Amino acid sequence: MQKLQTAAEGISRVGAVVGGAMLLVASILICIDITLRYTLSITLGGADELSGYALAISSAWGFSSALLSRSHIRIDTVYVRLKSIRARALLDLISLGTMLFFFGMVTFYAWGVVRQSWVADSHSLSAIEAPLVIPQGLWFAGLVFFVALCLLLLVRGLLSFFAGDYAGLFASIGSKSALDEAEEEIAATQHGLEQEKNK
Amino acid sequence: MTAGVSLLVLLFLLGSSIAVAAGMGLTGVLLNNIYSSMPMSRIVGELTWSTTSNFILTAIPFYILFGEILLRSGTAERMYAALVQWLSWLPGGLMHSNVGACALFGSVSGSSVATAATIGVVAMGEIDKHKYNEPLFLGTLAAGGTLGILIPPSINMIIYGVMTDTSVPKLYLAGFLPGFILTVLFSLVVIVACWWKPEWGGTRIPTNWELRMKLLPDLLPPLVLLVIVIGAIFFGVATATEAAAVGIVGALALAAWDRRLSWRMLRDVCENTVRTTAMVVAILVGAFFLNVIINTIGLTQQLSKLIAHYQLSPVQVLLAVVVLYLILGTFMEELSMMISTIPITTPLMVQAGYDSVWYGILLVLLIQTAMISPPFGINLFVIHGIRGRGTLSDVEKGSAPFVIALLAMIVMICVWPDIVMIAVRWFG
């Protein structure tokens, strides 16, 4: 099971980097589009549409990356005041369970969207007439991966819970406090500064 | 009644530390089961696709990307060093550079936490060197960090605009003057404090025109880039999203010019951008679903009936909303507080006769206040974390005068709504 998670971490990392690269390319396309519009009065068209797809795909794949780094926001005012470690662990499991439920529902109905585009061979109503099934398929794949990851983490969390391994449970699905988050932000900035000094 | 139930269900779910995105989605599912007979859940697929592939929302990852590139290419730190030379003659010296650098960097980065952290790390060493009053110095950093969500381009305003069907360019126009006034107000707080207690202002930093000119190349390019991005939106040359794209390419060029561009840096930038974007988008998916449910169960009409029934004056509604946010702000994370309450409070305010652009600005000011008021203020934690000594209450004490400045700003835009609306009328 550890192997499965390591593999999932690798995939979600690649997904995030590729998603970011798509956004970067989209922004460059938009710049080219604007430049052409104001210099030669030509519009390429489609740059805005493609960047919309880039957002949908990169965020669907990014959900997993955010889940693994425990970046999905939770309101932990009550959580941090709970004395019982068991109760906290239970809340972590419930939180992940509801995430699985809601995004499971989203993914279930998202399949309908993709299937509809496939069956009807839908193309976007624009100059580039993109076959919608391609961006929607990539988006849907990201959602499926995210739901599978939720399931994997939930199973692992439950196993840890019943084995009494609370430390392991908190490390993988615990709520990240605001202080933890602040510390990470600071560490990232200081790391950047050190790199600069080394140059 | 429905409004009360909705708010209670939402607060209960979020309060039990369920992830905000899932909590809002679940609230939608529950409300739909209680109040509507239509199987609304089916729309969630189509809705999620159309929301996440919305071109206006693409501005969110673009501004995050823009800020990440500036951050990781060291532009922010050099900008701070240059501002020190240019602003240190004011009573309070470096503290004005803190406010100024936060205002400049925060406006592009779109994240107040990243802003406070970046400028905070650079500035912290100067407290002992120049013997500043520590709490006040920390207060300028925490408060300065919040300016970014008010001064355009702001991610919070994009989210508000898309969720409430309000024009994002108008919101940007509206945010500019309050943002400028608030920056000046923050500086005034420092000046007044240092005039009252001169020893708080620290020792004077030696500077001369030669040094100032020498550091100008660190200050001007990011400043010019910022002016281009904001100017393009103001004069209708480009949409907010297009302007962000221009900003990214400009920032990449700056980084390349300074020889800071590398594959490693780009990879980190991409990964971080997607992670932050996904976190925001997940909440938006839940929020848009909840928004549709709230509309189909007729919450908006009920709110207007409620106002009519109790003969509530607009001022009373306004006061109720302000108090609600001041309370929520004490325990809720700011971004989720904003997104989760917009579907309920915005129709309420609009029904009471307020302009949705004006309300957007008020909302941002209320969120800024929440960020630096105890016991839960994310910027207080960040600054305390960087400092690594003393107690959190020092930061809280130092931020208190700036909370007062923010409350004064809120009163000002309520008394003179024109501060917000005048630019919208002129350019809009």
XYZ file of C-alpha atoms in Angstrom:
627
model
C 0.000 0.000 0.000
C 2.945 2.297 0.704
C 4.099 1.609 -2.852
C 0.710 2.651 -4.151
C 0.912 5.937 -2.270
C 4.456 6.658 -3.452
C 3.293 6.080 -7.009
C 0.290 8.358 -6.446
C 2.567 11.070 -5.058
C 4.745 10.836 -8.137
C 1.788 11.057 -10.498
C 0.208 13.998 -8.706
C 3.534 15.843 -8.770
C 3.878 15.344 -12.515
C 0.224 16.357 -12.908
C 0.840 19.610 -11.030
C 3.989 20.530 -12.961
C 2.401 19.739 -16.336
C -0.738 21.657 -15.325
C 1.372 24.678 -14.360
C 3.256 24.470 -17.643
C -0.084 24.485 -19.489
C -1.064 27.679 -17.694
C 2.308 29.240 -18.503
C 1.932 28.375 -22.196
C -1.652 29.700 -22.169
C -0.462 33.046 -20.801
C 2.197 33.314 -23.505
C -0.422 32.504 -26.179
C -2.658 35.264 -24.835
C 0.247 37.743 -25.005
C 0.926 36.801 -28.622
C -2.769 37.216 -29.336
C -2.853 40.716 -27.811
C 0.309 41.767 -29.632
C -1.076 40.639 -32.984
C -4.393 42.294 -32.260
C -2.804 45.689 -31.650
C -0.062 45.581 -34.251
C -1.512 43.711 -37.225
C -5.199 43.749 -36.274
C -5.325 39.960 -36.549
C -6.904 37.765 -33.917
C -5.683 34.228 -33.560
C -8.747 33.384 -31.559
C -8.945 30.480 -29.194
C -6.234 31.585 -26.752
C -8.842 32.463 -24.142
C -10.686 29.214 -24.752
C -7.501 27.162 -24.415
C -6.561 28.908 -21.162
C -10.008 28.031 -19.798
C -9.280 24.370 -20.569
C -5.844 24.748 -18.959
C -7.509 25.992 -15.764
C -10.039 23.135 -15.679
C -7.442 20.428 -16.331
C -4.714 21.813 -14.075
C -7.059 22.336 -11.153
C -8.597 18.856 -11.495
C -5.086 17.363 -11.385
C -4.026 19.864 -8.712
C -6.718 18.699 -6.258
C -4.551 15.623 -5.534
C -1.402 17.638 -5.030
C -3.276 19.912 -2.619
C -4.687 16.887 -0.784
C -1.263 15.277 -0.344
C 0.236 18.521 0.973
C -2.854 18.931 3.211
C -3.527 22.319 1.611
C -7.323 22.021 1.349
C -8.590 24.566 3.838
C -10.353 23.398 6.985
C -11.694 25.538 9.809
C -9.824 24.119 12.793
C -11.036 26.385 15.607
C -12.883 23.536 17.330
C -10.457 20.855 16.148
C -7.384 22.321 17.855
C -9.284 22.707 21.126
C -10.187 19.032 21.306
C -8.227 17.305 24.050
C -8.846 13.796 22.762
C -6.474 12.634 20.057
C -8.980 9.970 19.069
C -11.670 12.593 18.433
C -9.314 14.619 16.260
C -8.414 11.552 14.238
C -12.108 10.824 13.833
C -12.727 14.350 12.506
C -9.861 13.922 10.028
C -11.476 10.729 8.745
C -14.905 12.378 8.506
C -13.429 15.326 6.632
C -11.754 13.053 4.101
C -14.946 10.988 3.860
C -17.046 14.041 2.946
C -14.407 15.103 0.421
C -14.714 11.633 -1.130
C -18.517 11.885 -1.089
C -18.813 15.343 -2.672
C -16.095 14.952 -5.284
C -17.255 11.393 -5.922
C -20.615 12.909 -6.801
C -18.988 15.597 -8.956
C -16.937 12.966 -10.793
C -19.942 10.696 -11.263
C -21.908 13.458 -12.993
C -18.792 14.715 -14.783
C -18.759 11.384 -16.605
C -22.156 12.330 -18.046
C -20.648 15.551 -19.420
C -17.766 13.714 -21.106
C -20.010 10.966 -22.473
C -22.427 13.509 -23.910
C -19.575 15.269 -25.747
C -18.304 11.918 -27.046
C -21.701 10.647 -28.245
C -22.748 13.948 -29.838
C -19.208 14.648 -31.098
C -19.529 18.173 -29.634
C -17.219 20.928 -30.768
C -16.815 24.290 -29.068
C -18.718 27.229 -30.546
C -15.642 29.176 -31.529
C -13.085 29.754 -34.244
C -10.988 26.720 -33.316
C -13.973 24.357 -32.971
C -12.149 22.222 -30.445
C -13.533 18.700 -29.994
C -14.706 19.050 -26.398
C -14.070 15.436 -25.518
C -10.296 16.011 -25.378
C -10.123 18.731 -22.677
C -13.089 17.215 -20.851
C -11.483 13.778 -20.938
C -8.246 15.093 -19.415
C -10.269 17.010 -16.821
C -12.301 13.915 -15.988
C -9.146 11.783 -15.667
C -7.811 14.279 -13.101
C -11.046 14.036 -11.119
C -10.990 10.227 -11.197
C -7.395 10.219 -9.976
C -8.339 12.590 -7.148
C -11.279 10.445 -6.024
C -9.091 7.316 -6.137
C -6.481 9.130 -4.025
C -9.148 10.162 -1.485
C -10.205 6.512 -1.260
C -6.617 5.298 -0.844
C -5.865 7.851 1.898
C -9.151 7.052 3.625
C -8.407 3.308 3.691
C -4.911 3.969 4.985
C -6.297 6.414 7.553
C -8.822 3.851 8.794
C -6.113 1.185 9.079
C -3.922 3.576 11.081
C -6.909 4.516 13.229
C -7.696 0.929 14.179
C -4.022 0.123 14.695
C -3.808 3.111 17.045
C -1.139 4.792 14.892
C -2.416 8.358 15.337
C 0.895 9.979 14.486
C 0.857 8.314 11.078
C -2.752 9.357 10.540
C -2.068 13.023 11.383
C 0.982 13.075 9.165
C -0.996 12.018 6.114
C -4.490 13.485 6.611
C -4.386 15.696 9.738
C -5.536 19.316 9.659
C -2.722 21.733 9.028
C -2.931 24.552 11.571
C -2.510 28.173 10.562
C 0.823 28.159 12.389
C 2.066 25.188 10.346
C 1.053 27.018 7.224
C 2.807 30.206 8.289
C 5.953 28.229 9.043
C 5.932 26.607 5.614
C 5.542 29.964 3.898
C 8.435 31.371 5.915
C 10.648 28.352 5.242
C 10.004 28.721 1.495
C 10.955 32.397 1.559
C 14.103 31.818 3.613
C 15.099 28.974 1.340
C 14.820 31.344 -1.614
C 16.967 33.949 0.135
C 19.694 31.417 0.895
C 19.784 30.300 -2.699
C 20.245 33.893 -3.686
C 23.173 34.337 -1.304
C 24.875 31.263 -2.706
C 24.897 32.717 -6.173
C -36.119 30.910 8.022
C -34.386 29.237 5.108
C -31.559 31.753 5.368
C -31.087 30.925 9.031
C -31.122 27.170 8.374
C -28.663 27.529 5.484
C -26.242 29.550 7.567
C -26.545 27.171 10.528
C -25.997 24.008 8.463
C -23.024 25.627 6.744
C -21.433 26.858 9.975
C -21.989 23.502 11.671
C -20.338 21.545 8.870
C -17.429 23.965 8.508
C -17.065 24.191 12.284
C -16.603 20.423 12.511
C -13.380 20.900 10.531
C -14.714 19.336 7.338
C -12.739 20.610 4.353
C -14.416 23.871 3.298
C -14.932 22.722 -0.306
C -16.750 19.525 0.740
C -18.618 21.302 3.536
C -20.175 23.772 1.100
C -21.021 21.032 -1.381
C -22.638 18.963 1.341
C -24.651 21.977 2.541
C -25.931 22.311 -1.023
C -26.937 18.647 -1.153
C -28.698 18.844 2.226
C -30.578 22.088 1.471
C -31.653 20.663 -1.848
C -33.016 17.539 -0.149
C -34.899 19.557 2.456
C -36.362 22.339 0.332
C -36.523 21.200 -3.263
C -38.009 18.226 -5.023
C -35.826 18.595 -8.112
C -32.800 16.311 -8.463
C -30.406 19.242 -8.647
C -27.319 17.157 -7.999
C -27.291 16.205 -11.672
C -26.258 19.681 -12.715
C -23.053 19.420 -10.688
C -21.103 17.864 -13.578
C -21.978 20.518 -16.144
C -21.639 23.259 -13.521
C -18.161 22.134 -12.461
C -16.962 22.030 -16.063
C -18.347 25.449 -16.955
C -17.049 27.001 -13.728
C -13.527 25.640 -13.906
C -13.092 26.364 -17.609
C -14.364 29.954 -17.176
C -11.983 32.390 -18.875
C -12.434 35.120 -16.236
C -11.417 32.700 -13.481
C -8.209 31.928 -15.390
C -7.046 35.240 -13.937
C -6.681 33.486 -10.560
C -3.846 31.085 -11.505
C -2.351 33.827 -13.698
C -1.935 36.295 -10.837
C -0.655 33.522 -8.578
C 1.857 32.631 -11.301
C 2.828 36.296 -11.688
C 3.471 36.656 -7.942
C 5.337 33.331 -7.735
C 7.747 34.358 -10.500
C 8.448 37.740 -8.885
C 8.882 36.020 -5.526
C 11.250 33.317 -6.695
C 13.358 35.625 -8.811
C 14.189 37.793 -5.783
C 12.491 40.864 -7.270
C 10.544 41.512 -4.072
C 13.627 41.672 -1.831
C 15.464 44.057 -4.122
C 12.381 46.227 -4.366
C 12.311 46.472 -0.578
C 15.956 47.468 -0.364
C 15.356 50.235 -2.888
C 12.237 51.503 -1.125
C 14.220 51.770 2.112
C 16.419 54.419 0.510
C 13.504 56.305 -0.951
C 11.178 56.368 2.070
C 13.509 56.417 5.095
C 13.401 60.236 5.527
C 9.830 60.020 6.893
C 9.409 59.878 10.696
C 9.280 56.145 11.362
C 11.841 55.370 8.658
C 11.788 51.769 7.579
C 8.239 51.211 8.735
C 7.030 53.188 5.724
C 9.094 50.951 3.461
C 7.300 48.014 5.070
C 3.893 49.458 4.213
C 5.001 50.595 0.749
C 6.700 47.348 -0.234
C 3.731 45.334 1.013
C 1.318 47.512 -0.967
C 3.362 47.141 -4.167
C 4.248 43.493 -3.872
C 0.922 42.480 -2.348
C -1.042 43.992 -5.187
C 0.630 41.697 -7.716
C 1.061 38.577 -5.629
C -2.592 38.424 -4.657
C -1.745 36.491 -1.501
C -1.506 38.420 1.726
C 0.187 35.553 3.533
C 2.966 35.342 0.944
C 3.344 39.130 1.009
C 3.646 39.376 4.777
C 6.073 36.432 4.788
C 8.295 37.768 2.003
C 8.617 41.350 3.193
C 8.653 40.175 6.813
C 11.677 37.906 6.321
C 13.644 40.691 4.649
C 12.672 43.394 7.119
C 12.904 41.527 10.421
C 16.674 41.920 10.820
C 16.348 45.706 10.809
C 14.440 45.986 14.111
C 17.507 45.578 16.325
C 19.888 47.240 13.905
C 17.969 50.503 13.996
C 16.293 50.142 17.407
C 12.660 50.383 16.280
C 9.724 49.929 18.595
C 9.173 46.243 18.045
C 5.366 45.869 18.269
C 4.733 48.823 15.953
C 7.265 47.546 13.432
C 5.594 44.108 13.453
C 2.208 45.792 13.089
C 3.270 47.560 9.889
C 4.240 44.192 8.379
C 1.041 42.373 9.375
C -1.201 45.259 8.296
C 0.779 46.049 5.148
C 0.369 42.449 4.056
C -3.404 42.857 3.880
C -3.245 45.736 1.365
C -2.739 43.340 -1.530
C -6.326 42.095 -1.610
C -7.709 45.655 -1.818
C -5.305 47.171 -4.342
C -5.960 45.742 -7.820
C -5.289 43.241 -9.272
C -6.764 41.212 -6.447
C -7.740 37.536 -6.598
C -10.411 38.005 -3.943
C -12.157 40.536 -6.168
C -12.118 38.165 -9.153
C -13.792 35.504 -7.028
C -16.348 37.994 -5.722
C -17.012 39.322 -9.227
C -17.595 35.921 -10.784
C -19.745 34.637 -7.920
C -22.019 37.692 -7.830
C -22.030 38.606 -11.537
C -20.279 41.876 -10.788
C -17.865 43.376 -13.309
C -14.274 42.630 -12.258
C -12.823 45.744 -14.009
C -15.339 47.889 -12.103
C -14.275 46.265 -8.839
C -10.645 46.993 -9.710
C -11.458 50.618 -10.482
C -13.381 50.846 -7.221
C -10.576 49.335 -5.143
C -7.862 51.696 -6.262
C -8.732 54.865 -4.339
C -9.611 53.104 -1.048
C -6.377 51.118 -1.428
C -4.373 54.305 -1.864
C -6.102 56.072 1.037
C -5.607 53.061 3.297
C -1.881 52.896 2.449
C -1.584 56.581 3.368
C -3.617 55.976 6.545
C -1.244 53.176 7.581
C 1.708 55.509 7.024
C -0.084 58.220 8.993
C -0.485 55.819 11.916
C 3.301 55.385 11.932
C 3.948 59.137 11.647
C 1.543 59.989 14.462
C 2.976 57.242 16.685
C 6.546 58.417 16.069
C 5.607 62.049 16.571
C 4.051 61.131 19.920
C 6.970 58.871 20.957
C 10.024 59.820 18.831
C 12.129 56.974 20.266
C 9.825 54.462 18.514
C 11.039 55.654 15.154
C 14.509 54.130 15.484
C 17.792 55.594 14.291
C 17.968 57.412 10.993
C 19.225 55.432 8.025
C 21.987 57.184 6.097
C 21.024 57.818 2.524
C 21.887 60.085 -0.365
C 20.662 60.752 -3.864
C 23.492 58.833 -5.450
C 22.472 55.661 -3.603
C 18.817 56.230 -4.401
C 19.552 56.569 -8.095
C 21.774 53.504 -8.052
C 18.944 51.372 -6.672
C 16.352 52.727 -9.071
C 16.808 49.806 -11.524
C 15.599 47.471 -8.748
C 12.488 49.532 -8.149
C 11.394 50.810 -11.534
C 10.957 47.669 -13.697
C 8.518 45.897 -11.353
C 6.761 49.235 -10.814
C 6.432 49.813 -14.571
C 5.140 46.259 -15.018
C 2.536 46.874 -12.344
C 1.449 50.149 -13.941
C 1.127 48.418 -17.330
C -1.000 45.616 -15.868
C -3.320 47.933 -13.933
C -3.369 50.587 -16.680
C -4.367 48.046 -19.323
C -7.387 47.041 -17.239
C -8.375 50.632 -16.384
C -8.290 51.890 -19.947
C -9.998 48.832 -21.352
C -6.994 47.798 -23.463
C -7.084 44.299 -21.991
C -9.314 42.261 -19.691
C -8.136 41.408 -16.177
C -7.084 37.963 -17.398
C -5.202 39.271 -20.432
C -3.437 41.846 -18.278
C -2.341 39.057 -15.948
C -0.902 37.146 -18.912
C 1.079 40.238 -19.901
C 2.312 40.470 -16.319
C 3.550 36.867 -16.402
C 5.507 37.332 -19.608
C 6.917 40.608 -18.250
C 7.934 38.958 -14.982
C 9.586 36.112 -16.922
C 11.514 38.689 -18.949
C 12.616 40.492 -15.765
C 13.732 37.199 -14.236
C 15.646 36.318 -17.400
C 17.274 39.773 -17.450
C 18.448 39.269 -13.863
C 19.656 35.768 -14.745
C 17.327 34.128 -12.236
C 15.466 31.943 -14.704
C 16.106 28.222 -14.435
C 14.212 24.994 -15.068
C 14.237 24.249 -11.367
C 12.720 27.609 -10.555
C 10.062 27.208 -13.260
C 9.169 23.748 -11.970
C 8.722 25.049 -8.419
C 6.683 27.963 -9.727
C 4.387 25.620 -11.714
C 3.892 23.171 -8.885
C 3.135 25.840 -6.295
C 0.793 27.717 -8.594
C -1.262 24.624 -9.373
C -1.448 23.590 -5.729
C -2.705 27.011 -4.600
C -5.061 27.284 -7.569
C -6.529 23.836 -6.918
C -7.135 24.750 -3.282
C -9.085 27.861 -4.339
C -10.910 26.119 -7.214
C -12.020 23.237 -4.971
C -13.742 25.756 -2.707
C -15.234 27.505 -5.731
C -16.698 24.221 -7.027
C -18.505 23.749 -3.703
C -19.514 27.410 -3.589
C -20.969 27.562 -7.106
C -23.007 24.448 -6.432
C -24.310 25.943 -3.172
C -24.990 29.221 -4.985
C -27.255 27.518 -7.546
C -29.114 25.588 -4.856
C -29.647 28.767 -2.834
C -31.109 30.465 -5.900
C -33.454 27.589 -6.782
C -34.854 27.314 -3.274
C -35.732 31.010 -3.451
C -33.519 32.319 -0.697
C -33.081 35.721 -2.326
C -36.823 36.432 -2.445
C -37.146 35.299 1.146
C -34.442 37.706 2.199
C -36.196 40.643 0.554
C -39.468 39.630 2.232
C -37.631 39.444 5.521
C -36.290 42.958 5.082
C -39.759 44.251 4.186
C -41.452 42.381 7.015
C -39.228 43.732 9.757
C -39.031 47.099 8.005
C -35.279 47.002 8.254
C -33.571 50.142 7.055
C -30.508 49.769 4.805
C -28.333 51.008 7.671
C -29.596 48.273 9.966
C -28.880 45.610 7.356
C -25.419 47.069 6.864
C -24.699 47.042 10.590
C -25.898 43.441 10.891
C -23.593 42.341 8.051
C -20.584 44.221 9.457
C -21.117 42.692 12.904
C -21.566 39.214 11.357
C -18.169 39.459 9.631
C -16.416 40.879 12.670
C -17.655 37.822 14.602
C -16.932 35.263 11.854
C -13.473 36.787 11.419
C -12.494 35.818 14.928
C -12.533 32.108 14.146
C -12.691 31.537 10.394
C -9.938 31.392 7.824
C -10.372 34.508 5.678
C -10.630 33.163 2.123
C -13.174 30.497 3.063
C -15.068 33.010 5.171
C -15.432 35.222 2.134
C -16.373 32.540 -0.377
C -18.792 30.673 1.855
C -20.779 33.750 2.886
C -20.929 35.643 -0.439
C -23.966 33.665 -1.714
C -25.943 34.693 1.376
C -24.809 38.216 2.288
C -24.545 39.714 -1.211
C -28.222 39.199 -2.162
C -29.145 40.543 1.258
C -27.150 43.748 0.734
C -28.347 44.183 -2.842
C -31.960 43.730 -1.720
C -31.374 46.412 0.884
C -30.376 48.750 -1.941
C -26.561 48.702 -1.885
C -24.462 48.594 -5.055
C -22.746 45.233 -5.496
C -19.450 46.902 -6.481
C -19.484 49.005 -3.330
C -20.342 45.958 -1.217
C -17.430 44.037 -2.762
C -15.016 46.687 -1.531
C -16.625 46.757 1.912
C -16.308 42.975 2.078
C -12.603 43.117 1.228
C -12.025 45.733 3.954
C -13.853 43.530 6.468
C -11.694 40.564 5.479
C -8.540 42.645 5.851
C -9.679 43.559 9.363
C -10.216 39.872 10.143
C -6.679 39.065 8.962
C -5.023 41.196 11.627
C -7.443 40.994 14.535
C -7.012 38.459 17.339
C -7.564 35.671 18.160
C -7.533 34.259 14.611
C -5.667 36.490 12.197
C -3.523 34.658 9.693
C -1.101 37.575 9.199
C -0.493 37.828 12.945
C 0.627 34.184 12.924
C 2.890 34.692 9.930
C 4.665 37.708 11.396
C 4.959 36.077 14.810
C 6.408 32.985 13.136
C 9.064 34.959 11.282
C 10.051 36.865 14.384
C 10.769 33.660 16.306
C 10.869 35.346 19.725
C 8.602 37.124 22.209
C 4.852 36.545 22.355
C 2.009 36.718 19.870
C 0.458 39.531 21.905
C 3.301 41.870 20.834
C 2.156 41.464 17.234
C -1.477 41.878 18.260
C -0.624 45.058 20.191
C 1.296 46.485 17.244
C -1.517 45.683 14.825
C -4.204 47.310 16.973
C -3.689 50.875 15.627
C -3.949 49.512 12.085
C -7.190 47.704 12.939
C -8.470 51.121 14.031
C -7.315 52.605 10.707
C -9.201 49.853 8.864
C -12.359 50.443 10.881
C -12.027 54.172 10.144
C -11.749 53.318 6.438
C -14.901 51.189 6.676
C -16.783 54.060 8.326
C -15.453 56.426 5.640
C -16.739 54.394 2.704
C -20.100 53.996 4.460
C -20.430 57.740 5.009
C -18.955 58.730 1.628
C -19.696 55.869 -0.807
C -18.174 58.091 -3.509
C -14.664 57.144 -2.370
C -15.453 53.761 -3.898
C -17.798 54.733 -6.720
C -16.185 57.853 -8.187
C -13.587 56.019 -10.281
C -16.274 53.618 -11.533
C -18.329 56.578 -12.738
C -15.370 58.323 -14.390
C -13.810 55.373 -16.198
C -16.473 52.646 -16.030
